[in-house]
mmCIF file of C-alpha atoms in Angstrom:
data_model
loop_
_atom_site.group_PDB
_atom_site.id
_atom_site.type_symbol
_atom_site.label_atom_id
_atom_site.label_comp_id
_atom_site.label_asym_id
_atom_site.label_seq_id
_atom_site.Cartn_x
_atom_site.Cartn_y
_atom_site.Cartn_z
ATOM 1 C CA MET A 1 16.821 -26.454 6.926
ATOM 2 C CA SER A 2 13.143 -27.510 7.078
ATOM 3 C CA THR A 3 10.377 -25.042 7.864
ATOM 4 C CA GLU A 4 9.440 -27.013 10.998
ATOM 5 C CA LEU A 5 12.997 -26.822 12.328
ATOM 6 C CA LEU A 6 13.234 -23.115 11.528
ATOM 7 C CA ILE A 7 10.061 -22.453 13.540
ATOM 8 C CA GLU A 8 11.170 -24.621 16.460
ATOM 9 C CA GLN A 9 14.622 -23.045 16.772
ATOM 10 C CA SER A 10 13.830 -19.506 15.636
ATOM 11 C CA PRO A 11 15.374 -16.647 17.629
ATOM 12 C CA LEU A 12 12.881 -14.265 15.975
ATOM 13 C CA MET A 13 10.224 -12.472 17.989
ATOM 14 C CA LYS A 14 6.825 -13.994 17.292
ATOM 15 C CA THR A 15 5.296 -10.895 15.706
ATOM 16 C CA TYR A 16 3.986 -12.781 12.667
ATOM 17 C CA ASN A 17 1.659 -15.739 12.202
ATOM 18 C CA ARG A 18 3.701 -17.209 9.381
ATOM 19 C CA PHE A 19 2.305 -19.714 6.907
ATOM 20 C CA PRO A 20 4.084 -23.092 7.062
ATOM 21 C CA ILE A 21 6.142 -22.641 3.908
ATOM 22 C CA THR A 22 9.575 -21.178 3.213
ATOM 23 C CA LEU A 23 9.764 -19.352 -0.096
ATOM 24 C CA GLU A 24 13.093 -19.629 -1.871
ATOM 25 C CA LYS A 25 12.674 -18.319 -5.410
ATOM 26 C CA GLY A 26 10.331 -16.151 -7.454
ATOM 27 C CA LYS A 27 9.769 -15.077 -11.037
ATOM 28 C CA GLY A 28 6.825 -13.215 -12.516
ATOM 29 C CA SER A 29 3.581 -14.340 -10.887
ATOM 30 C CA TYR A 30 5.128 -17.417 -9.271
ATOM 31 C CA VAL A 31 7.197 -18.392 -6.239
ATOM 32 C CA TRP A 32 8.792 -21.696 -5.247
ATOM 33 C CA ASP A 33 9.349 -23.074 -1.775
ATOM 34 C CA GLN A 34 12.450 -24.915 -0.599
ATOM 35 C CA GLU A 35 10.946 -28.234 -1.672
ATOM 36 C CA GLY A 36 10.520 -26.912 -5.205
ATOM 37 C CA THR A 37 6.727 -26.576 -4.991
ATOM 38 C CA LYS A 38 5.411 -23.856 -7.310
ATOM 39 C CA TYR A 39 2.751 -21.369 -6.157
ATOM 40 C CA LEU A 40 0.710 -18.794 -8.035
ATOM 41 C CA ASP A 41 1.394 -15.668 -5.980
ATOM 42 C CA PHE A 42 -1.640 -13.391 -5.844
ATOM 43 C CA THR A 43 -0.249 -11.500 -2.847
ATOM 44 C CA SER A 44 2.608 -9.700 -4.646
ATOM 45 C CA GLY A 45 4.438 -9.397 -1.340
ATOM 46 C CA ILE A 46 1.382 -7.468 -0.032
ATOM 47 C CA ALA A 47 1.118 -5.180 -3.076
ATOM 48 C CA THR A 48 4.893 -4.704 -3.254
ATOM 49 C CA CYS A 49 6.045 -6.734 -6.266
ATOM 50 C CA ASN A 50 3.741 -4.921 -8.678
ATOM 51 C CA LEU A 51 5.896 -5.875 -11.677
ATOM 52 C CA GLY A 52 6.084 -9.471 -10.481
ATOM 53 C CA HIS A 53 9.046 -11.188 -8.881
ATOM 54 C CA LEU A 54 12.522 -10.315 -10.223
ATOM 55 C CA PRO A 55 11.334 -8.117 -13.109
ATOM 56 C CA ASP A 56 14.105 -7.907 -15.694
ATOM 57 C CA VAL A 57 13.671 -4.143 -16.201
ATOM 58 C CA VAL A 58 14.443 -3.549 -12.521
ATOM 59 C CA LYS A 59 17.090 -6.250 -12.146
ATOM 60 C CA GLU A 60 19.166 -4.716 -14.939
ATOM 61 C CA HIS A 61 19.348 -1.360 -13.137
ATOM 62 C CA VAL A 62 20.058 -2.954 -9.778
ATOM 63 C CA ASP A 63 22.809 -5.159 -11.219
ATOM 64 C CA VAL A 64 24.579 -2.081 -12.575
ATOM 65 C CA GLN A 65 24.218 -0.224 -9.265
ATOM 66 C CA LEU A 66 25.487 -3.213 -7.266
ATOM 67 C CA GLU A 67 28.820 -2.801 -9.022
ATOM 68 C CA LYS A 68 29.015 0.943 -8.296
ATOM 69 C CA LEU A 69 27.762 2.092 -4.879
ATOM 70 C CA TRP A 70 25.262 0.654 -2.398
ATOM 71 C CA HIS A 71 25.075 3.326 0.266
ATOM 72 C CA CYS A 72 26.566 6.709 1.081
ATOM 73 C CA SER A 73 23.925 8.429 3.316
ATOM 74 C CA ASN A 74 22.065 11.630 2.593
ATOM 75 C CA LEU A 75 25.045 13.762 3.571
ATOM 76 C CA TYR A 76 25.974 13.641 -0.120
ATOM 77 C CA HIS A 77 24.148 14.161 -3.402
ATOM 78 C CA ILE A 78 22.678 10.929 -4.801
ATOM 79 C CA PRO A 79 22.005 11.128 -8.565
ATOM 80 C CA GLU A 80 19.769 8.046 -8.556
ATOM 81 C CA GLN A 81 17.605 9.637 -5.860
ATOM 82 C CA GLU A 82 17.355 12.901 -7.798
ATOM 83 C CA ALA A 83 16.299 11.010 -10.929
ATOM 84 C CA LEU A 84 13.594 9.068 -9.079
ATOM 85 C CA ALA A 85 12.301 12.213 -7.363
ATOM 86 C CA ARG A 86 12.083 14.000 -10.712
ATOM 87 C CA LEU A 87 10.151 11.083 -12.201
ATOM 88 C CA LEU A 88 7.675 11.075 -9.296
ATOM 89 C CA VAL A 89 7.124 14.832 -9.518
ATOM 90 C CA GLN A 90 6.626 14.693 -13.285
ATOM 91 C CA ASN A 91 3.938 12.039 -12.859
ATOM 92 C CA SER A 92 2.082 13.390 -9.818
ATOM 93 C CA CYS A 93 0.532 16.613 -8.555
ATOM 94 C CA GLY A 94 3.447 17.153 -6.132
ATOM 95 C CA ASP A 95 6.570 19.296 -6.353
ATOM 96 C CA GLN A 96 9.159 17.855 -3.960
ATOM 97 C CA VAL A 97 9.993 14.447 -2.491
ATOM 98 C CA PHE A 98 11.400 13.065 0.763
ATOM 99 C CA PHE A 99 12.675 9.463 0.752
ATOM 100 C CA CYS A 100 12.540 6.934 3.569
ATOM 101 C CA ASN A 101 12.407 3.132 3.848
ATOM 102 C CA SER A 102 8.798 2.068 4.385
ATOM 103 C CA GLY A 103 5.148 3.025 4.369
ATOM 104 C CA ALA A 104 5.024 3.660 8.107
ATOM 105 C CA GLU A 105 8.002 5.989 7.793
ATOM 106 C CA ALA A 106 6.374 7.784 4.873
ATOM 107 C CA ASN A 107 3.207 8.395 6.881
ATOM 108 C CA GLU A 108 5.274 9.367 9.926
ATOM 109 C CA ALA A 109 7.076 11.960 7.784
ATOM 110 C CA ALA A 110 3.742 13.199 6.400
ATOM 111 C CA ILE A 111 2.390 13.670 9.929
ATOM 112 C CA LYS A 112 5.496 15.579 11.002
ATOM 113 C CA LEU A 113 5.399 17.669 7.834
ATOM 114 C CA ALA A 114 1.742 18.603 8.402
ATOM 115 C CA ARG A 115 2.331 19.676 11.988
ATOM 116 C CA ARG A 116 5.441 21.641 11.177
ATOM 117 C CA TYR A 117 3.763 23.317 8.207
ATOM 118 C CA ALA A 118 0.842 24.396 10.412
ATOM 119 C CA ARG A 119 3.125 25.736 13.117
ATOM 120 C CA VAL A 120 6.032 27.246 11.175
ATOM 121 C CA GLU A 121 4.597 28.234 7.815
ATOM 122 C CA LYS A 122 1.108 29.212 8.974
ATOM 123 C CA GLY A 123 1.879 30.185 12.566
ATOM 124 C CA GLY A 124 -0.874 27.963 13.907
ATOM 125 C CA GLU A 125 0.279 27.128 17.435
ATOM 126 C CA GLU A 126 -2.929 25.226 18.205
ATOM 127 C CA ALA A 127 -3.412 23.495 14.840
ATOM 128 C CA PHE A 128 -1.753 20.127 15.406
ATOM 129 C CA GLU A 129 -4.598 17.630 14.999
ATOM 130 C CA ILE A 130 -4.644 14.995 12.257
ATOM 131 C CA VAL A 131 -8.057 13.624 11.263
ATOM 132 C CA ALA A 132 -8.117 10.024 10.000
ATOM 133 C CA PHE A 133 -10.923 7.498 9.531
ATOM 134 C CA ASN A 134 -12.392 4.390 11.094
ATOM 135 C CA GLN A 135 -10.993 1.100 9.761
ATOM 136 C CA SER A 136 -7.919 2.866 8.361
ATOM 137 C CA PHE A 137 -4.393 1.474 8.575
ATOM 138 C CA HIS A 138 -1.410 3.819 8.407
ATOM 139 C CA GLY A 139 1.465 1.906 10.026
ATOM 140 C CA ARG A 140 2.989 0.429 13.167
ATOM 141 C CA THR A 141 5.024 3.316 14.607
ATOM 142 C CA MET A 142 3.467 5.132 17.543
ATOM 143 C CA ALA A 143 2.335 8.075 15.426
ATOM 144 C CA THR A 144 0.984 5.991 12.540
ATOM 145 C CA LEU A 145 -0.621 3.547 14.962
ATOM 146 C CA SER A 146 -2.323 6.504 16.642
ATOM 147 C CA ALA A 147 -3.563 7.586 13.214
ATOM 148 C CA THR A 148 -4.861 4.086 12.463
ATOM 149 C CA GLY A 149 -8.594 3.677 13.010
ATOM 150 C CA GLN A 150 -8.576 0.082 14.284
ATOM 151 C CA PRO A 151 -8.629 -0.286 18.094
ATOM 152 C CA LYS A 152 -7.674 -3.978 17.893
ATOM 153 C CA LEU A 153 -4.250 -2.997 16.500
ATOM 154 C CA GLN A 154 -3.732 -0.426 19.259
ATOM 155 C CA ASP A 155 -4.383 -2.859 22.101
ATOM 156 C CA GLY A 156 -1.530 -2.894 24.621
ATOM 157 C CA PHE A 157 0.186 0.245 23.335
ATOM 158 C CA ALA A 158 -1.594 2.914 25.353
ATOM 159 C CA PRO A 159 -1.232 5.764 25.840
ATOM 160 C CA LEU A 160 -1.370 6.582 22.150
ATOM 161 C CA LEU A 161 -0.079 9.912 20.885
ATOM 162 C CA GLN A 162 -2.351 12.880 21.270
ATOM 163 C CA GLY A 163 -3.627 14.894 18.350
ATOM 164 C CA PHE A 164 -5.467 12.271 16.314
ATOM 165 C CA ARG A 165 -9.199 12.114 15.711
ATOM 166 C CA HIS A 166 -11.227 9.575 13.740
ATOM 167 C CA LEU A 167 -14.390 10.000 11.687
ATOM 168 C CA PRO A 168 -16.563 7.410 9.917
ATOM 169 C CA TYR A 169 -15.357 6.461 6.431
ATOM 170 C CA ASN A 170 -17.574 7.240 3.440
ATOM 171 C CA ASP A 171 -20.040 9.098 5.695
ATOM 172 C CA VAL A 172 -20.980 12.473 4.179
ATOM 173 C CA GLN A 173 -22.786 13.584 7.323
ATOM 174 C CA GLY A 174 -19.731 12.725 9.409
ATOM 175 C CA LEU A 175 -17.641 15.227 7.448
ATOM 176 C CA ARG A 176 -19.527 18.035 9.184
ATOM 177 C CA LYS A 177 -17.479 17.220 12.276
ATOM 178 C CA LEU A 178 -14.170 17.511 10.427
ATOM 179 C CA PRO A 179 -13.043 21.157 10.660
ATOM 180 C CA SER A 180 -11.896 22.659 13.938
ATOM 181 C CA ASP A 181 -9.357 25.243 15.033
ATOM 182 C CA LYS A 182 -7.046 22.390 16.047
ATOM 183 C CA THR A 183 -7.143 20.498 12.731
ATOM 184 C CA CYS A 184 -4.093 20.862 10.482
ATOM 185 C CA ALA A 185 -4.490 17.866 8.152
ATOM 186 C CA VAL A 186 -6.563 14.905 7.029
ATOM 187 C CA LEU A 187 -4.962 11.518 6.313
ATOM 188 C CA VAL A 188 -7.032 9.201 4.134
ATOM 189 C CA GLU A 189 -6.746 5.971 2.141
ATOM 190 C CA LEU A 190 -8.749 5.956 -1.083
ATOM 191 C CA VAL A 191 -9.010 2.197 -0.790
ATOM 192 C CA GLN A 192 -8.646 0.855 2.739
ATOM 193 C CA GLY A 193 -6.474 -2.201 2.182
ATOM 194 C CA GLU A 194 -5.906 -3.682 5.624
ATOM 195 C CA GLY A 195 -9.300 -2.416 6.759
ATOM 196 C CA GLY A 196 -11.278 -4.632 4.396
ATOM 197 C CA VAL A 197 -10.579 -3.372 0.845
ATOM 198 C CA ASN A 198 -13.065 -0.508 1.124
ATOM 199 C CA PRO A 199 -12.965 2.011 -1.754
ATOM 200 C CA ALA A 200 -13.840 5.621 -0.981
ATOM 201 C CA ASP A 201 -16.938 7.045 -2.637
ATOM 202 C CA VAL A 202 -16.112 9.710 -5.219
ATOM 203 C CA GLU A 203 -18.720 12.170 -3.901
ATOM 204 C CA TRP A 204 -17.524 11.725 -0.321
ATOM 205 C CA THR A 205 -13.892 12.186 -1.354
ATOM 206 C CA GLN A 206 -14.606 15.353 -3.288
ATOM 207 C CA GLN A 207 -16.598 16.785 -0.380
ATOM 208 C CA LEU A 208 -13.687 15.943 1.881
ATOM 209 C CA GLU A 209 -11.368 17.924 -0.390
ATOM 210 C CA ASP A 210 -13.792 20.860 -0.514
ATOM 211 C CA ILE A 211 -13.900 21.037 3.278
ATOM 212 C CA CYS A 212 -10.108 20.860 3.488
ATOM 213 C CA LYS A 213 -9.670 23.688 0.982
ATOM 214 C CA ALA A 214 -12.353 25.862 2.610
ATOM 215 C CA ASN A 215 -10.727 25.501 6.022
ATOM 216 C CA ASP A 216 -7.034 25.564 4.993
ATOM 217 C CA ILE A 217 -6.545 21.953 6.080
ATOM 218 C CA LEU A 218 -3.952 19.790 4.303
ATOM 219 C CA LEU A 219 -5.320 16.829 2.355
ATOM 220 C CA MET A 220 -2.870 13.930 2.718
ATOM 221 C CA VAL A 221 -3.522 10.749 0.747
ATOM 222 C CA ASP A 222 -2.007 7.478 1.956
ATOM 223 C CA GLU A 223 -1.112 5.656 -1.277
ATOM 224 C CA ILE A 224 1.133 3.062 0.386
ATOM 225 C CA GLN A 225 -0.919 0.165 -0.958
ATOM 226 C CA THR A 226 -2.851 1.877 -3.766
ATOM 227 C CA GLY A 227 0.086 3.607 -5.459
ATOM 228 C CA MET A 228 2.340 2.492 -8.284
ATOM 229 C CA GLY A 229 -0.430 1.358 -10.597
ATOM 230 C CA ARG A 230 -2.158 -0.987 -8.179
ATOM 231 C CA THR A 231 -5.655 0.495 -8.726
ATOM 232 C CA GLY A 232 -5.360 1.066 -12.480
ATOM 233 C CA THR A 233 -3.690 4.492 -12.453
ATOM 234 C CA LEU A 234 -0.238 5.362 -11.129
ATOM 235 C CA PHE A 235 -1.920 6.884 -8.062
ATOM 236 C CA ALA A 236 -5.464 6.176 -6.907
ATOM 237 C CA TYR A 237 -6.218 9.873 -6.347
ATOM 238 C CA GLU A 238 -6.183 10.352 -10.141
ATOM 239 C CA GLN A 239 -9.503 8.490 -10.312
ATOM 240 C CA TYR A 240 -11.172 10.817 -7.822
ATOM 241 C CA GLY A 241 -10.587 14.216 -9.399
ATOM 242 C CA ILE A 242 -8.792 15.588 -6.336
ATOM 243 C CA ASP A 243 -5.523 17.449 -5.843
ATOM 244 C CA PRO A 244 -3.866 16.305 -2.588
ATOM 245 C CA ASP A 245 -1.255 18.393 -0.786
ATOM 246 C CA VAL A 246 0.739 15.362 0.385
ATOM 247 C CA ILE A 247 1.014 11.797 -0.953
ATOM 248 C CA SER A 248 2.712 8.945 0.906
ATOM 249 C CA ILE A 249 3.981 5.930 -1.051
ATOM 250 C CA ALA A 250 6.050 2.778 -0.480
ATOM 251 C CA LYS A 251 5.324 -0.925 -1.199
ATOM 252 C CA GLY A 252 5.310 -1.079 -5.038
ATOM 253 C CA LEU A 253 7.799 1.797 -5.377
ATOM 254 C CA GLY A 254 10.921 -0.393 -5.298
ATOM 255 C CA SER A 255 9.735 -3.813 -6.547
ATOM 256 C CA GLY A 256 10.682 -5.297 -3.176
ATOM 257 C CA PHE A 257 13.625 -3.074 -2.266
ATOM 258 C CA PRO A 258 12.819 -1.115 0.914
ATOM 259 C CA ILE A 259 11.919 2.423 -0.102
ATOM 260 C CA GLY A 260 9.147 4.853 0.755
ATOM 261 C CA ALA A 261 8.506 8.476 -0.083
ATOM 262 C CA VAL A 262 6.459 11.559 0.655
ATOM 263 C CA ILE A 263 5.503 13.771 -2.296
ATOM 264 C CA ALA A 264 4.317 17.261 -1.319
ATOM 265 C CA LYS A 265 3.292 20.562 -2.789
ATOM 266 C CA ALA A 266 6.135 23.108 -2.729
ATOM 267 C CA LYS A 267 4.475 25.357 -0.145
ATOM 268 C CA VAL A 268 4.147 22.395 2.231
ATOM 269 C CA ALA A 269 7.583 20.915 1.525
ATOM 270 C CA GLU A 270 9.189 24.210 2.576
ATOM 271 C CA ALA A 271 8.360 23.358 6.185
ATOM 272 C CA PHE A 272 11.107 20.718 6.104
ATOM 273 C CA GLY A 273 14.467 22.471 6.240
ATOM 274 C CA PRO A 274 17.912 20.987 6.986
ATOM 275 C CA GLY A 275 17.862 19.029 10.225
ATOM 276 C CA THR A 276 14.063 18.920 10.609
ATOM 277 C CA HIS A 277 13.744 15.331 9.391
ATOM 278 C CA GLY A 278 15.991 12.650 7.955
ATOM 279 C CA SER A 279 16.734 9.009 7.251
ATOM 280 C CA THR A 280 20.075 7.218 7.145
ATOM 281 C CA PHE A 281 19.040 4.672 4.533
ATOM 282 C CA GLY A 282 16.206 6.589 2.867
ATOM 283 C CA GLY A 283 16.632 6.765 -0.904
ATOM 284 C CA ASN A 284 20.124 5.302 -0.943
ATOM 285 C CA PRO A 285 21.669 4.551 -4.374
ATOM 286 C CA LEU A 286 20.572 0.904 -4.458
ATOM 287 C CA ALA A 287 16.956 1.471 -3.422
ATOM 288 C CA SER A 288 16.651 4.539 -5.645
ATOM 289 C CA SER A 289 17.932 2.590 -8.648
ATOM 290 C CA ALA A 290 15.248 -0.039 -8.070
ATOM 291 C CA GLY A 291 12.651 2.689 -7.590
ATOM 292 C CA PHE A 292 13.635 4.557 -10.743
ATOM 293 C CA ALA A 293 13.533 1.410 -12.879
ATOM 294 C CA THR A 294 10.157 0.454 -11.416
ATOM 295 C CA VAL A 295 8.451 3.829 -11.880
ATOM 296 C CA ASN A 296 10.038 4.420 -15.270
ATOM 297 C CA HIS A 297 8.635 1.140 -16.554
ATOM 298 C CA LEU A 298 5.208 1.846 -15.061
ATOM 299 C CA VAL A 299 4.901 5.237 -16.762
ATOM 300 C CA SER A 300 6.577 4.380 -20.076
ATOM 301 C CA SER A 301 4.845 1.070 -20.811
ATOM 302 C CA ASP A 302 1.217 -0.021 -21.061
ATOM 303 C CA VAL A 303 1.370 -2.184 -17.947
ATOM 304 C CA ILE A 304 -0.918 0.019 -15.799
ATOM 305 C CA ASN A 305 -3.623 0.226 -18.459
ATOM 306 C CA GLU A 306 -3.435 -3.515 -19.010
ATOM 307 C CA ALA A 307 -3.686 -4.062 -15.248
ATOM 308 C CA PHE A 308 -6.805 -1.881 -15.140
ATOM 309 C CA ILE A 309 -8.423 -4.046 -17.828
ATOM 310 C CA LEU A 310 -7.374 -7.272 -16.112
ATOM 311 C CA GLY A 311 -8.635 -5.933 -12.791
ATOM 312 C CA GLN A 312 -12.077 -5.425 -14.281
ATOM 313 C CA TYR A 313 -11.937 -8.912 -15.769
ATOM 314 C CA LEU A 314 -11.002 -10.372 -12.374
ATOM 315 C CA LYS A 315 -13.861 -8.530 -10.674
ATOM 316 C CA ASP A 316 -16.306 -9.727 -13.337
ATOM 317 C CA GLN A 317 -15.217 -13.344 -12.839
ATOM 318 C CA LEU A 318 -15.528 -12.990 -9.063
ATOM 319 C CA GLU A 319 -19.023 -11.506 -9.493
ATOM 320 C CA LYS A 320 -19.961 -14.629 -11.487
ATOM 321 C CA LEU A 321 -18.531 -16.717 -8.651
ATOM 322 C CA LYS A 322 -20.644 -14.728 -6.200
ATOM 323 C CA ALA A 323 -23.764 -15.516 -8.233
ATOM 324 C CA GLU A 324 -22.952 -19.218 -7.970
ATOM 325 C CA CYS A 325 -21.783 -19.346 -4.332
ATOM 326 C CA LYS A 326 -23.914 -18.083 -1.451
ATOM 327 C CA GLU A 327 -20.823 -17.816 0.749
ATOM 328 C CA VAL A 328 -19.505 -14.909 -1.352
ATOM 329 C CA LYS A 329 -21.273 -11.769 -0.113
ATOM 330 C CA GLU A 330 -19.544 -8.904 -1.952
ATOM 331 C CA VAL A 331 -16.719 -8.196 -4.382
ATOM 332 C CA ARG A 332 -15.095 -4.753 -4.168
ATOM 333 C CA GLY A 333 -11.917 -2.855 -4.905
ATOM 334 C CA LYS A 334 -10.131 -1.042 -7.709
ATOM 335 C CA GLY A 335 -7.762 -2.321 -10.359
ATOM 336 C CA LEU A 336 -5.860 -5.294 -8.991
ATOM 337 C CA LEU A 337 -6.612 -4.524 -5.348
ATOM 338 C CA ILE A 338 -9.656 -6.727 -4.822
ATOM 339 C CA GLY A 339 -11.537 -7.795 -1.708
ATOM 340 C CA MET A 340 -14.027 -10.654 -1.550
ATOM 341 C CA GLU A 341 -16.248 -10.594 1.519
ATOM 342 C CA ILE A 342 -17.494 -14.014 2.560
ATOM 343 C CA SER A 343 -19.889 -15.318 5.187
ATOM 344 C CA GLY A 344 -17.255 -17.486 6.863
ATOM 345 C CA LYS A 345 -13.685 -16.914 8.014
ATOM 346 C CA ALA A 346 -11.401 -15.552 5.330
ATOM 347 C CA ILE A 347 -8.356 -17.352 6.732
ATOM 348 C CA SER A 348 -9.952 -20.706 5.937
ATOM 349 C CA ILE A 349 -10.177 -19.762 2.249
ATOM 350 C CA VAL A 350 -6.563 -18.543 2.309
ATOM 351 C CA GLU A 351 -5.400 -21.841 3.820
ATOM 352 C CA LYS A 352 -7.372 -23.940 1.332
ATOM 353 C CA ALA A 353 -5.980 -21.898 -1.549
ATOM 354 C CA ARG A 354 -2.439 -22.439 -0.281
ATOM 355 C CA GLU A 355 -3.061 -26.188 -0.204
ATOM 356 C CA LYS A 356 -3.900 -25.829 -3.900
ATOM 357 C CA ASN A 357 -0.692 -23.843 -4.507
ATOM 358 C CA VAL A 358 -2.302 -20.400 -4.730
ATOM 359 C CA LEU A 359 -1.303 -17.601 -2.342
ATOM 360 C CA ILE A 360 -3.826 -14.958 -1.263
ATOM 361 C CA LEU A 361 -4.361 -12.850 1.878
ATOM 362 C CA VAL A 362 -6.969 -11.694 4.366
ATOM 363 C CA ALA A 363 -8.112 -8.133 5.010
ATOM 364 C CA GLY A 364 -10.015 -8.572 8.244
ATOM 365 C CA PRO A 365 -11.868 -11.630 9.547
ATOM 366 C CA ASN A 366 -14.301 -12.026 6.622
ATOM 367 C CA VAL A 367 -12.516 -10.489 3.625
ATOM 368 C CA VAL A 368 -10.179 -12.321 1.246
ATOM 369 C CA ARG A 369 -7.649 -9.925 -0.311
ATOM 370 C CA ILE A 370 -6.454 -10.614 -3.868
ATOM 371 C CA LEU A 371 -3.338 -8.792 -5.097
ATOM 372 C CA PRO A 372 -1.976 -10.206 -8.357
ATOM 373 C CA PRO A 373 1.073 -8.539 -9.892
ATOM 374 C CA LEU A 374 0.151 -5.930 -12.483
ATOM 375 C CA THR A 375 1.897 -8.167 -15.008
ATOM 376 C CA THR A 376 -0.437 -11.107 -14.413
ATOM 377 C CA SER A 377 -2.167 -12.737 -17.364
ATOM 378 C CA LYS A 378 -5.766 -13.596 -18.194
ATOM 379 C CA GLU A 379 -4.775 -17.260 -18.104
ATOM 380 C CA GLU A 380 -3.442 -16.908 -14.564
ATOM 381 C CA ILE A 381 -6.636 -15.165 -13.481
ATOM 382 C CA ASP A 382 -8.715 -17.941 -15.049
ATOM 383 C CA TYR A 383 -6.647 -20.531 -13.192
ATOM 384 C CA PHE A 384 -7.162 -18.622 -9.933
ATOM 385 C CA ILE A 385 -10.926 -18.447 -10.482
ATOM 386 C CA GLY A 386 -10.955 -22.187 -11.120
ATOM 387 C CA VAL A 387 -9.234 -22.796 -7.780
ATOM 388 C CA MET A 388 -11.719 -20.517 -6.007
ATOM 389 C CA LYS A 389 -14.632 -22.432 -7.523
ATOM 390 C CA GLU A 390 -13.143 -25.710 -6.305
ATOM 391 C CA ILE A 391 -12.736 -24.299 -2.793
ATOM 392 C CA PHE A 392 -16.274 -22.964 -2.502
ATOM 393 C CA VAL A 393 -17.784 -26.145 -3.957
ATOM 394 C CA GLU A 394 -15.820 -28.185 -1.393
ATOM 395 C CA SER A 395 -17.012 -25.832 1.378
#
């Protein structure tokens, strides 16, 4: 069925402005539409297919699990889930893991965990407030939307949930307003993906941690988009010299299979006892198998280090492009999470790139977001830069 007919007859709610192509197949850094047209995919399913499309190391595990058991619910022990949790704990600063299905659910669980920890473990009846930051994005549920620092995304959903406060991002002076008797936790992205690909300053981040520790406030890092090697280390917090109490992850965790997780320090995780939180599908055998294969490959191979090097190469090439093109105002990001701020509308660059069979994204009205798979090659980056040069010359 053609894309035009699908759009015309679709029974789907119109919650997405979809591009006029229907993707049918993918492998590595490439996808093909139903007409057989090949595209270089520098979106990675919005930082989800970090090992590229259909990575063999993940497919092998999933194929085996498909023949055994898909789902059994968390009423029973799930060995694949235990193995993935152990791998995450061994390679993070956390001690225990809760599994869910998405980034929004991971942040929702983190918010609930923080409030329950403050009330039950610390006895803080009044400490329920979560501090987040302007331009942040934490999800689409009511709690995570309330935590999100972008009013445009909250339009039409009032009243938002109480107990959320926002401070300016990367503003050292603004941190003076952080602690209060009501504050139980801080939720922060170390690179704001949806908010414009804004990396946190190291000094600001470390001061944020110092304030949290001095005031017994939980430091929760949203690694939904930055985790799983995307920024050049397994988790972005590793580059900041901080020790978060809670980490939320999803996207790249399952190579496209729906899975999210919260990793927490033991003292915090104790606040979740039987019946306090749950998920029917969270960490089921199939998703956990994909997650284990993904994380195991990330930590046992050189792919993250290679991605870090390629990310620097990509930034360097984009800086050269900036020097040649007045329309490019700034290049920023970490690893292979790159934002290119331009003077015009970012969507126009995205559309022109698609016409040249390259897929990229926006991150706000004036920022082009570039998310190659961690397994991309220097040749693919060079090809992408060539397409960008063509587009800006034509502009």
